[in-house]
PDB file of C-alpha atoms in Angstrom:
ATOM      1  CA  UNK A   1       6.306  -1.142 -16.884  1.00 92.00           C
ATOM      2  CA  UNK A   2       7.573  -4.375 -17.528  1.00 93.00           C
ATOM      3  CA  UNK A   3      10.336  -4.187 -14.547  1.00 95.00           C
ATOM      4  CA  UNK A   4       7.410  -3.108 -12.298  1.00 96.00           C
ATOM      5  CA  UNK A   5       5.245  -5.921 -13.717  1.00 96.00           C
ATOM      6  CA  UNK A   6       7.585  -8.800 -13.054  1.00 95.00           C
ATOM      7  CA  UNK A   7       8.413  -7.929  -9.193  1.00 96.00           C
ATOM      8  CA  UNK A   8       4.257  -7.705  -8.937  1.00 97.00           C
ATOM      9  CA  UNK A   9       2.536  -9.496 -11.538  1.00 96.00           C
ATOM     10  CA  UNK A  10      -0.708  -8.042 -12.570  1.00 96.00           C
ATOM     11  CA  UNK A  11      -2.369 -11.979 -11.660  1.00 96.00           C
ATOM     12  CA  UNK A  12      -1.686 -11.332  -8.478  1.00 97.00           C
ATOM     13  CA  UNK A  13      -3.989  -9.066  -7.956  1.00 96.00           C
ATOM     14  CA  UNK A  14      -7.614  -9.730  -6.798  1.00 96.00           C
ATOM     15  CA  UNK A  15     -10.677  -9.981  -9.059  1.00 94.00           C
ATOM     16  CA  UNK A  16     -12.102  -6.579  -7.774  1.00 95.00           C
ATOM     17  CA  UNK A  17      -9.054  -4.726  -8.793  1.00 95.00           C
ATOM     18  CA  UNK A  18      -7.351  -2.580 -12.168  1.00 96.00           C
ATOM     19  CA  UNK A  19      -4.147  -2.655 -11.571  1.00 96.00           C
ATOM     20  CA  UNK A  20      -1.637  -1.688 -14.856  1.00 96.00           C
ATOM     21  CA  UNK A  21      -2.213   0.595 -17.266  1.00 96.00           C
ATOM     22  CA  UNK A  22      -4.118   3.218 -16.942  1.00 96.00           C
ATOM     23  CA  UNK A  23      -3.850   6.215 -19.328  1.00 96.00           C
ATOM     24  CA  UNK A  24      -1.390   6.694 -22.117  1.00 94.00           C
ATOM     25  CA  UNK A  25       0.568   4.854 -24.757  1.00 90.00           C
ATOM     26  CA  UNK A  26       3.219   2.529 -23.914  1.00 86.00           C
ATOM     27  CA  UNK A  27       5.864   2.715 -26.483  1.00 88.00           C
ATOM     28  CA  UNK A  28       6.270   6.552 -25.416  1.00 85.00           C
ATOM     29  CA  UNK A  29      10.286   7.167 -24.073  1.00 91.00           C
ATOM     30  CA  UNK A  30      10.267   8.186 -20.665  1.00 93.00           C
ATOM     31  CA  UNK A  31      11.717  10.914 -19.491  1.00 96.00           C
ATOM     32  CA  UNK A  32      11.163  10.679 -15.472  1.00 97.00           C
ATOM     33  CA  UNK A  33       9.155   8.804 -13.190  1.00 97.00           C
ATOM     34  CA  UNK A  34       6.775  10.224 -10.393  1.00 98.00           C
ATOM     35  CA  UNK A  35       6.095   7.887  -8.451  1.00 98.00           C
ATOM     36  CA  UNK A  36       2.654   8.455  -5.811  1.00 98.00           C
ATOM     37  CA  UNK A  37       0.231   6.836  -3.995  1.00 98.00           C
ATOM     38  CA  UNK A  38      -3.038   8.241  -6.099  1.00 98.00           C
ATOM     39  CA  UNK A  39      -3.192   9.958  -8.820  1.00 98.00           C
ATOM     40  CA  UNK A  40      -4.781  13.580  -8.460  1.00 97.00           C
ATOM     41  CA  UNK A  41      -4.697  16.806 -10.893  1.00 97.00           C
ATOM     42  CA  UNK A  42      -2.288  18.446  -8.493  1.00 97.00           C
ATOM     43  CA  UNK A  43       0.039  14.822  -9.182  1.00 98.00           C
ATOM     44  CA  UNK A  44      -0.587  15.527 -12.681  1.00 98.00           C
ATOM     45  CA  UNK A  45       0.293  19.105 -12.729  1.00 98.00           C
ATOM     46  CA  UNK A  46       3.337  18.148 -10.406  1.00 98.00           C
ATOM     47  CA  UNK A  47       4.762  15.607 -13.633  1.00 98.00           C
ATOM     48  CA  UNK A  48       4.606  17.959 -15.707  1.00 98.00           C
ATOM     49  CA  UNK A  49       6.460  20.719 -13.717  1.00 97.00           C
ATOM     50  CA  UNK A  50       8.889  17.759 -13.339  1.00 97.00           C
ATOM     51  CA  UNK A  51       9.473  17.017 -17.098  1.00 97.00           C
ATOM     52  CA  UNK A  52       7.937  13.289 -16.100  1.00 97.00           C
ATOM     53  CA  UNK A  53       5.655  11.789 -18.674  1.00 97.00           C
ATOM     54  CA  UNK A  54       5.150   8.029 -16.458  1.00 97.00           C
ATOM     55  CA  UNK A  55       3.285   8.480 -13.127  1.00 98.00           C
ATOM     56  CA  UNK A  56       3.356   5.150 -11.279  1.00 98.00           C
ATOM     57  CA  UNK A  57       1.019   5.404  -8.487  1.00 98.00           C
ATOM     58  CA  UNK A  58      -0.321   2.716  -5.749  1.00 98.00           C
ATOM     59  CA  UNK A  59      -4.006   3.577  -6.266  1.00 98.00           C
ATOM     60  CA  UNK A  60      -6.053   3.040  -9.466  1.00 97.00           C
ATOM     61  CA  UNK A  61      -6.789   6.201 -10.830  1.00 96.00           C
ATOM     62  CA  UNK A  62      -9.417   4.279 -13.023  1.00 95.00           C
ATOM     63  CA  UNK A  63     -10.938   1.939 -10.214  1.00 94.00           C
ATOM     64  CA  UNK A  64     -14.562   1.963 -11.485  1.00 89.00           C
ATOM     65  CA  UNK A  65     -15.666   2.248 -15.168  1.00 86.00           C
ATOM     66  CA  UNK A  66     -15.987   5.614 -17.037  1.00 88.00           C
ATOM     67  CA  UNK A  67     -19.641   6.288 -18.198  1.00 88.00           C
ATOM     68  CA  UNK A  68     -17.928   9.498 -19.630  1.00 89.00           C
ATOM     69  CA  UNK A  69     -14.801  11.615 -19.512  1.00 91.00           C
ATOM     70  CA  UNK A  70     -15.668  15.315 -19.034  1.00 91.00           C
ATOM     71  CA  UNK A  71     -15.193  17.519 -16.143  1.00 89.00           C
ATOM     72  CA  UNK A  72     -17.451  15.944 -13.914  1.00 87.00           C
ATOM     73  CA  UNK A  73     -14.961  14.346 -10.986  1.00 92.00           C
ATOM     74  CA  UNK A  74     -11.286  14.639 -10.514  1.00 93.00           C
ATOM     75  CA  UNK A  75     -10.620  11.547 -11.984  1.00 94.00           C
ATOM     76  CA  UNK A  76     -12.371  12.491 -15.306  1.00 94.00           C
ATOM     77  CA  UNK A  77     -10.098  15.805 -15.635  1.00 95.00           C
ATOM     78  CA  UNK A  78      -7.058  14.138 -13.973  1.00 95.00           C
ATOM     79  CA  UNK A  79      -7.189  11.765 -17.045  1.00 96.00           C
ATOM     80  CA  UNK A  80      -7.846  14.764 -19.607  1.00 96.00           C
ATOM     81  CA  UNK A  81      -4.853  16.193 -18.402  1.00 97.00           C
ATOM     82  CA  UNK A  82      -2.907  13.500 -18.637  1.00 96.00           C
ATOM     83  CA  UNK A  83      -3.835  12.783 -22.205  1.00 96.00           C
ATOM     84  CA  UNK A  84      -3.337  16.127 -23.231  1.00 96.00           C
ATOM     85  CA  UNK A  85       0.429  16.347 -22.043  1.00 96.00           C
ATOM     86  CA  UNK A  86       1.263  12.832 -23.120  1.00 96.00           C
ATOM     87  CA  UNK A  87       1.550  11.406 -19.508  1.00 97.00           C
ATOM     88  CA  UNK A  88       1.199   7.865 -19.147  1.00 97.00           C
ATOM     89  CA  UNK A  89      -0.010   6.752 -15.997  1.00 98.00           C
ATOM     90  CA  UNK A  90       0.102   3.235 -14.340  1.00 97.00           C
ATOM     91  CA  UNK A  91      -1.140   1.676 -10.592  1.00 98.00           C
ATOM     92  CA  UNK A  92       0.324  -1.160  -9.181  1.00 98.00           C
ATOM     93  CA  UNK A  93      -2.260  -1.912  -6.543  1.00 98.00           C
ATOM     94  CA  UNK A  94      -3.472  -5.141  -5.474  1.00 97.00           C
ATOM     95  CA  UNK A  95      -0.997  -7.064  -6.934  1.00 97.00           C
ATOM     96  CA  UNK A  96       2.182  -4.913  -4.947  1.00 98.00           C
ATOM     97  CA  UNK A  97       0.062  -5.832  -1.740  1.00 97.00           C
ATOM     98  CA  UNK A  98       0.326  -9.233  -2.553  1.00 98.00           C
ATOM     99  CA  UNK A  99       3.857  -9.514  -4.111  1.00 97.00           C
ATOM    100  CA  UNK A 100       6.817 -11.232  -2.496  1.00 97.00           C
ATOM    101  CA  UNK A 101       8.690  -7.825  -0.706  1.00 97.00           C
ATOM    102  CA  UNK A 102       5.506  -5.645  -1.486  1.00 97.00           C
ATOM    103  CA  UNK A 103       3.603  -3.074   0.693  1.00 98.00           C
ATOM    104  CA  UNK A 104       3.418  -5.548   3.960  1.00 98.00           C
ATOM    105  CA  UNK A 105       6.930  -6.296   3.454  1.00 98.00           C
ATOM    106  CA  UNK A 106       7.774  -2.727   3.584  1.00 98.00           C
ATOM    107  CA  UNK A 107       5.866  -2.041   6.239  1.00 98.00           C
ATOM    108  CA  UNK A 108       7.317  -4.927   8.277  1.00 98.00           C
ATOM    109  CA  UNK A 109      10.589  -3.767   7.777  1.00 98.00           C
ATOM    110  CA  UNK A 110      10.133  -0.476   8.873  1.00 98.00           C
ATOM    111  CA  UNK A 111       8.469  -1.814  12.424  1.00 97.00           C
ATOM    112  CA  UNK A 112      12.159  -3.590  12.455  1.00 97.00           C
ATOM    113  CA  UNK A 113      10.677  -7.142  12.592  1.00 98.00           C
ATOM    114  CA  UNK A 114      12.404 -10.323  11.518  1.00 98.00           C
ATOM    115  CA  UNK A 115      11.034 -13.654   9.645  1.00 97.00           C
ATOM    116  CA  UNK A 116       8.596 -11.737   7.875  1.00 98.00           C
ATOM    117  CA  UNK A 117       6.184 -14.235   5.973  1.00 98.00           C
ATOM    118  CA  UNK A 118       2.926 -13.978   4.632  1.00 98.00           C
ATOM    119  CA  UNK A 119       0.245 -15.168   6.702  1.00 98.00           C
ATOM    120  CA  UNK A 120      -0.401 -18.990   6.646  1.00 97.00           C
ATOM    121  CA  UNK A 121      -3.949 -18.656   6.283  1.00 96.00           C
ATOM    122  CA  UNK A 122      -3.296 -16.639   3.352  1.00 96.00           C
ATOM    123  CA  UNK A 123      -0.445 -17.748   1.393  1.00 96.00           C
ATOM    124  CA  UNK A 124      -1.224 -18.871  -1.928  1.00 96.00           C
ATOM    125  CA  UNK A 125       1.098 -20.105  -5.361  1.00 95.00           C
ATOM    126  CA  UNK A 126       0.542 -19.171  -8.988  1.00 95.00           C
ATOM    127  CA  UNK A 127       1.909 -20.627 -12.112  1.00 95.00           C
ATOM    128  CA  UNK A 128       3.618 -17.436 -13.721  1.00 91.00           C
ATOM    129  CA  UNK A 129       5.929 -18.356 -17.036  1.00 87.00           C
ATOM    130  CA  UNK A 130       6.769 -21.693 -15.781  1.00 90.00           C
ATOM    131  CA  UNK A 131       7.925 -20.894 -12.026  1.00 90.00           C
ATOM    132  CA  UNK A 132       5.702 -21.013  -9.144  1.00 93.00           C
ATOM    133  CA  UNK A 133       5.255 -17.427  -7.653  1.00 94.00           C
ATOM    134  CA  UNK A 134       3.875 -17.156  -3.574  1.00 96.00           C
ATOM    135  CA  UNK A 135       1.437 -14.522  -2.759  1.00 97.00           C
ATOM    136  CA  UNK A 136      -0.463 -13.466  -0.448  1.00 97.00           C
ATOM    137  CA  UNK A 137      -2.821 -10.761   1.982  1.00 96.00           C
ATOM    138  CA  UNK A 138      -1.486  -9.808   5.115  1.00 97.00           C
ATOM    139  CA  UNK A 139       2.223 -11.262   6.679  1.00 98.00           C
ATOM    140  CA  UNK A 140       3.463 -11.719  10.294  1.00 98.00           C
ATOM    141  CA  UNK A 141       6.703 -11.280  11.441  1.00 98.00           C
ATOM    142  CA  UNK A 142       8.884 -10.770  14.889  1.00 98.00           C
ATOM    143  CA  UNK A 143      10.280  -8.003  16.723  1.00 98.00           C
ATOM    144  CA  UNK A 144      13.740  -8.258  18.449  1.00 96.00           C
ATOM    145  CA  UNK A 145      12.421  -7.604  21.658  1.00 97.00           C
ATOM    146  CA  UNK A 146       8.901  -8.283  23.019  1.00 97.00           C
ATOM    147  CA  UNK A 147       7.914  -4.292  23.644  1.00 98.00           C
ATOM    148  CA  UNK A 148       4.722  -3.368  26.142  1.00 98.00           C
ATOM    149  CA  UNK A 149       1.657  -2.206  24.092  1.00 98.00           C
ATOM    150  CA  UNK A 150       1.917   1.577  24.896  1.00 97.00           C
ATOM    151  CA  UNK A 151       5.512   1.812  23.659  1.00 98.00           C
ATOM    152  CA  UNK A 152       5.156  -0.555  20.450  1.00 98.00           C
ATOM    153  CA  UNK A 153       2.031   2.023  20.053  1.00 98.00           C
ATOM    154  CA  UNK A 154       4.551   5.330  19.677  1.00 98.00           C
ATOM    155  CA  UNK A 155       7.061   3.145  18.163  1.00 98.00           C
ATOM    156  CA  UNK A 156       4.465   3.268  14.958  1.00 98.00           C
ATOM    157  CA  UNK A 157       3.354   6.385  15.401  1.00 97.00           C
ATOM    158  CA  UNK A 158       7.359   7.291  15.259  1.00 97.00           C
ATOM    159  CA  UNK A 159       7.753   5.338  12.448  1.00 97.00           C
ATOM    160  CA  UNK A 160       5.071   6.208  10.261  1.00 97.00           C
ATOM    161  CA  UNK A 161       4.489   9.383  11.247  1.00 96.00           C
ATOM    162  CA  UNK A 162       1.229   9.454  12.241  1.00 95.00           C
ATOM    163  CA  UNK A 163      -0.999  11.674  14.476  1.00 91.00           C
ATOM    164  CA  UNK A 164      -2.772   9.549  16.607  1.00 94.00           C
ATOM    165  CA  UNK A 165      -3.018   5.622  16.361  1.00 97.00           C
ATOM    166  CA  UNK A 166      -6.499   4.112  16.963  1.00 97.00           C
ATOM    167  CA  UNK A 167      -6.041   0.742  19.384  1.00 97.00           C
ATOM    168  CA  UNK A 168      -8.480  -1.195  21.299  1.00 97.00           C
ATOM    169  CA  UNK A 169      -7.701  -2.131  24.945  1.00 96.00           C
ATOM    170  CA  UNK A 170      -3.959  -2.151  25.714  1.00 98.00           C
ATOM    171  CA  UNK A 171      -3.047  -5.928  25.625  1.00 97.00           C
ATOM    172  CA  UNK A 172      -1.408  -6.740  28.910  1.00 97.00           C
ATOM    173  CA  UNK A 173       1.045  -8.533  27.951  1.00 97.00           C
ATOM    174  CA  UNK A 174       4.054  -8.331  25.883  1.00 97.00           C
ATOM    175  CA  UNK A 175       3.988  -7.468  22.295  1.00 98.00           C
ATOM    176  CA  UNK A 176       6.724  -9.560  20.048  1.00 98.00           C
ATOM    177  CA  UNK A 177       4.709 -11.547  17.133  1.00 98.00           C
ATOM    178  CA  UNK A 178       2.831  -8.590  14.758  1.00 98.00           C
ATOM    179  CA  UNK A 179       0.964  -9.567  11.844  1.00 98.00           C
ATOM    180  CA  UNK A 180       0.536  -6.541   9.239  1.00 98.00           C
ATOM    181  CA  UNK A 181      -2.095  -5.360   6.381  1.00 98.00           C
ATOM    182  CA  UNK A 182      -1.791  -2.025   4.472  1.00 97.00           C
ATOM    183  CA  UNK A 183      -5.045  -0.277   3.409  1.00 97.00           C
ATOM    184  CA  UNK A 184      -8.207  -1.960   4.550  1.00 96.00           C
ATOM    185  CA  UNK A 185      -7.093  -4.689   6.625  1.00 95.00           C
ATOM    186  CA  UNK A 186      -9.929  -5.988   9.203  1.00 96.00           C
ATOM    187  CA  UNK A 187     -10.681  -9.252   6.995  1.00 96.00           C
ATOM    188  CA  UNK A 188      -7.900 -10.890   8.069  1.00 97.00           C
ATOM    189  CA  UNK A 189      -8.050 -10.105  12.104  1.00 97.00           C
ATOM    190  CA  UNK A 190      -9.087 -14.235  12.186  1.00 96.00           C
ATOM    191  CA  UNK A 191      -5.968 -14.713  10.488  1.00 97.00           C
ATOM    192  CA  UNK A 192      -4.099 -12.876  12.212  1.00 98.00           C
ATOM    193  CA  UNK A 193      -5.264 -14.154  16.024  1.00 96.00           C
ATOM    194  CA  UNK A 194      -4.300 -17.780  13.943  1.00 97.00           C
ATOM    195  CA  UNK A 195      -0.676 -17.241  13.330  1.00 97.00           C
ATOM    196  CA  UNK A 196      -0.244 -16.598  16.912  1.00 97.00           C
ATOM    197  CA  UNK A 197      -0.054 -12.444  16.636  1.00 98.00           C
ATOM    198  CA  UNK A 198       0.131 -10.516  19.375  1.00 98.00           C
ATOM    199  CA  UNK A 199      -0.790  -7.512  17.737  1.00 98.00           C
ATOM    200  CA  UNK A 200      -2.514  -6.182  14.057  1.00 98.00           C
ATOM    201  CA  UNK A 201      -1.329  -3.347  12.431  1.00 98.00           C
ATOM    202  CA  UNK A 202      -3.364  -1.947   9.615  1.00 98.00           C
ATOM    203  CA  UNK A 203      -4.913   1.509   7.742  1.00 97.00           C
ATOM    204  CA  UNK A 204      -8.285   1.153   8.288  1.00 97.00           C
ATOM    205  CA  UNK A 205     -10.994  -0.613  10.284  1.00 96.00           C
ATOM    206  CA  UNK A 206     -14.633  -0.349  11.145  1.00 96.00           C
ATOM    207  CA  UNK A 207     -16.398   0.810  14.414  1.00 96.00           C
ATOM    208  CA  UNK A 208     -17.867  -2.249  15.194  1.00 96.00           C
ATOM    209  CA  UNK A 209     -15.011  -4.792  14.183  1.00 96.00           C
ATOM    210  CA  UNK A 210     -13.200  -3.219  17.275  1.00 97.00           C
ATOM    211  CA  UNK A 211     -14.981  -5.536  19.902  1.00 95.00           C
ATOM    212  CA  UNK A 212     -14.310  -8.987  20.636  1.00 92.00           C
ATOM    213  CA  UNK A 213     -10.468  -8.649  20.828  1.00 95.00           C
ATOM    214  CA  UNK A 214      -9.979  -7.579  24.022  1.00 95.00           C
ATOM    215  CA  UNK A 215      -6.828  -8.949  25.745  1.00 95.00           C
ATOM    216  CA  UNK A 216      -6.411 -11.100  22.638  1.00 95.00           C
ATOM    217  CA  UNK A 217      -5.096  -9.378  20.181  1.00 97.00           C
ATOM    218  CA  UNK A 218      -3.873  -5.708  20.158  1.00 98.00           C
ATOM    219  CA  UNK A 219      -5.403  -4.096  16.925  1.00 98.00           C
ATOM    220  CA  UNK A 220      -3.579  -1.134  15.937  1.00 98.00           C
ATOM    221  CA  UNK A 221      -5.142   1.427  13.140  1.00 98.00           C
ATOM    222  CA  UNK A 222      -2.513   3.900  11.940  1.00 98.00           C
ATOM    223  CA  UNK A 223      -4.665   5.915   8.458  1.00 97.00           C
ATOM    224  CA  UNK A 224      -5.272   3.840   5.233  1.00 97.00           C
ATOM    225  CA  UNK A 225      -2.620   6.538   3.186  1.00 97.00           C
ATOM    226  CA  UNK A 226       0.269   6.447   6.440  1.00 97.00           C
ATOM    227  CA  UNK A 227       0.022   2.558   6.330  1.00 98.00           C
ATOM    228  CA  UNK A 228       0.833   2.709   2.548  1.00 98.00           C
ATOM    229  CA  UNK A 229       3.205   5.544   2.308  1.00 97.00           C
ATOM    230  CA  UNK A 230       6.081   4.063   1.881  1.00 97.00           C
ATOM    231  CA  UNK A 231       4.945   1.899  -1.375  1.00 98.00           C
ATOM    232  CA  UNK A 232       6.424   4.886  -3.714  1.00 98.00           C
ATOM    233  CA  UNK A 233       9.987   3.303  -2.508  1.00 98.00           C
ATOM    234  CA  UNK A 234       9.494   0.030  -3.794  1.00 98.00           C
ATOM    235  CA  UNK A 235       8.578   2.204  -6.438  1.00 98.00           C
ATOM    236  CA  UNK A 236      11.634   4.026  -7.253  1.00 98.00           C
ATOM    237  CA  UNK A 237      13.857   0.842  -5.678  1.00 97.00           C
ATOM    238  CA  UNK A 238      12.641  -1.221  -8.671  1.00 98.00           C
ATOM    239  CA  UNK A 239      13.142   1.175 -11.215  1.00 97.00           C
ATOM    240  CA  UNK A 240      16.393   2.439  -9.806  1.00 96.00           C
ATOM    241  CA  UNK A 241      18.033  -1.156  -9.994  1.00 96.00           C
ATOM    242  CA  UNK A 242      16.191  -2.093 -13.362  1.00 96.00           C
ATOM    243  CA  UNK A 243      16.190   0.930 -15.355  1.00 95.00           C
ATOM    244  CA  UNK A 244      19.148   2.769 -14.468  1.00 93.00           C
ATOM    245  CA  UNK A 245      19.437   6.101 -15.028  1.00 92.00           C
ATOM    246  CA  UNK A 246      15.519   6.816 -15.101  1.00 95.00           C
ATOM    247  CA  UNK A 247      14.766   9.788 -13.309  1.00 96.00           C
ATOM    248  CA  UNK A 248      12.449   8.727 -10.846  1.00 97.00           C
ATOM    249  CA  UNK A 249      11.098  11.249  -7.968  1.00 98.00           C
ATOM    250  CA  UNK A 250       8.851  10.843  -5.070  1.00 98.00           C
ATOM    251  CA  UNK A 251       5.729  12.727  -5.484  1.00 98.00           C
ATOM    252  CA  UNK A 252       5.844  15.702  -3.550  1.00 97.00           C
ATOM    253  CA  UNK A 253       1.996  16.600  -3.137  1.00 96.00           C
ATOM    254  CA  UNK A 254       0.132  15.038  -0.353  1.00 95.00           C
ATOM    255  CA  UNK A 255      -2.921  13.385  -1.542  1.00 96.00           C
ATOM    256  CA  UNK A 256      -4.066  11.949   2.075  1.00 96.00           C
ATOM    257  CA  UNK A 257      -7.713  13.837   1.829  1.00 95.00           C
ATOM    258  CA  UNK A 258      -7.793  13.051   5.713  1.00 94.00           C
ATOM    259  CA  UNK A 259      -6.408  15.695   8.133  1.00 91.00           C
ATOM    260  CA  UNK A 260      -6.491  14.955  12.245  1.00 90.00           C
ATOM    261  CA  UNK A 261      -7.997  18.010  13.980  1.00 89.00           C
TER     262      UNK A 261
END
C-alpha cells in the first residue's frame, strides 16, 4: 500500500473522492495481488479462487457512506465477503488520475504520442514530505504524424478495443496535438481547445456538451471502463518493481456493466 501510495499520493486526489483503504486490516501478509478496475462479488470470489487476500482496484468500492452493511446492494455483500475471507481491499482513484505517469499517462502512451504533459490549465504543485509533487486533470501530448480524423478514430478503437467510438463532426483537418481524460472527462473540453488540441479523447460525455465544437475540436468518446482499462498495469508495474516477488494478477472478470448491442 505504501509503494502504491507514494507513486499516487492519496492528497492528490479531489475533495469528492475515497481513495485508500477500503476494507481489511493492513498489517495482514499478502499473499497475491488482484489488481481491477471495481470491485464486484464476482472480483471478490475471483481473489479468493486466486489465493489473493489484497484487491487493488481503480474504483472506490466504498464511494458513498454506508447507512448499513447487509445484503441490500452489491457493495454491501461485496464488503461482507471480503471481511469474511480476510481480503483487504484498496482503490487508488482520483489520485492515480492525477499522478505524474497515472491513468492519462497511460492512456497517452498507448495512442503513441510524445511530450505528454498535463494540461496547462490544470497543472497544479503540492508540498508532499518536503518535495514539490505536480499534478494534475487531463494532459496533452503529440502524435508522430498528424493522422486524418477517420483514421486517428479506428486507431483508438484498435487500441482500446472498443466497439464503436462516439465523435462529433469529423474535424477537417489534420489531427496531431490530442489532449486526454479517463473517466468523465467533458469539464475540461475549455482546457483542452486552450492548449491548442486538435482532438479530446475521453470515457464519457453528455448529450448536450456535444455541440459547439464543430470544426474546432474533434471530441472523441471511447466508454468510461475502455478509457480506464489499462490502469490495472500501472497497477501490477508498481508492485512488480517495488515489491518483488508479489504475486500480482490482472483481474480476469469483466466488470464493464455496459454492453454495445
Amino acid at each position: 500500500m505504501d509503494a502504491l501510495e507514494r507513486f499516487a499520493p492519496l492528497p492528490l486526489q479531489e475533495s469528492y473522492d475515497n481513495a485508500g483503504l477500503q476494507v481489511g486490516l493492513t498489517e495482514a501478509e499478502i499473499s497475491g495481488a488482484l489488481l481491477c478496475l471495481d470491485v464486484t462479488e464476482a472480483v471478490v470470489d475471483e481473489a479468493i479462487r486466486r489465493g489473493c487476500n489484497l484487491i487493488v482496484a481503480h474504483h472506490p468500492l466504498i464511494f458513498r457512506k454506508l447507512a448499513h452493511v447487509s445484503d441490500g446492494n452489491y457493495v454491501e455483500r461485496a464488503v461482507i465477503k471480503a471481511i469474511k475471507n480476510d481480503v483487504v481491499i484498496m482503490a487508488m482513484h482520483t489520485n492515480m488520475d492525477n499522478a505524474q505517469d497515472g491513468v492519462n499517462f497511460r492512456m497517452a502512451a498507448k495512442m503513441g504520442l510524445s511530450g505528454v504533459d498535463f494540461l496547462p490549465s490544470q497543472r497544479r504543485q503540492m508540498t508532499l514530505s518536503g518535495e514539490e509533487v505536480a499534478y494534475g486533470s487531463g494532459v496533452v501530448g503529440t502524435l508522430a504524424q498528424p493522422m486524418e480524423a477517420r483514421a486517428f478514430i479506428m486507431m483508438l478503437k484498435e487500441r482500446f478495443g472498443v466497439a464503436s467510438v462516439r465523435a462529433n463532426e469529423l474535424l477537417q483537418r489534420p489531427i496531431q496535438r490530442v489532449a486526454i481524460c479517463g473517466g468523465s472527462g467533458a469539464f475540461l473540453l475549455g482546457d483542452a481547445r486552450q492548449a491548442g488540441a486538435d482532438a479530446f479523447v475521453t470515457g464519457e460525455m453528455g448529450y448536450h456538451e456535444f455541440f459547439g465544437h464543430e470544426q474546432q475540436l474533434q471530441i472523441c468518446v471511447i466508454g468510461h471502463y475502455e478509457s480506464e482499462q489499462f490502469t490495472t498495469e500501472i497497477f501490477r508495474d508498481i508492485i512488480s518493481r517495488e515489491c518483488p516477488g508479489v504475486p500480482t494478477f490482472i483481474a480476469e472478470t469483466n466488470t464493464n456493466p455496459i454492453v454495445y448491442i
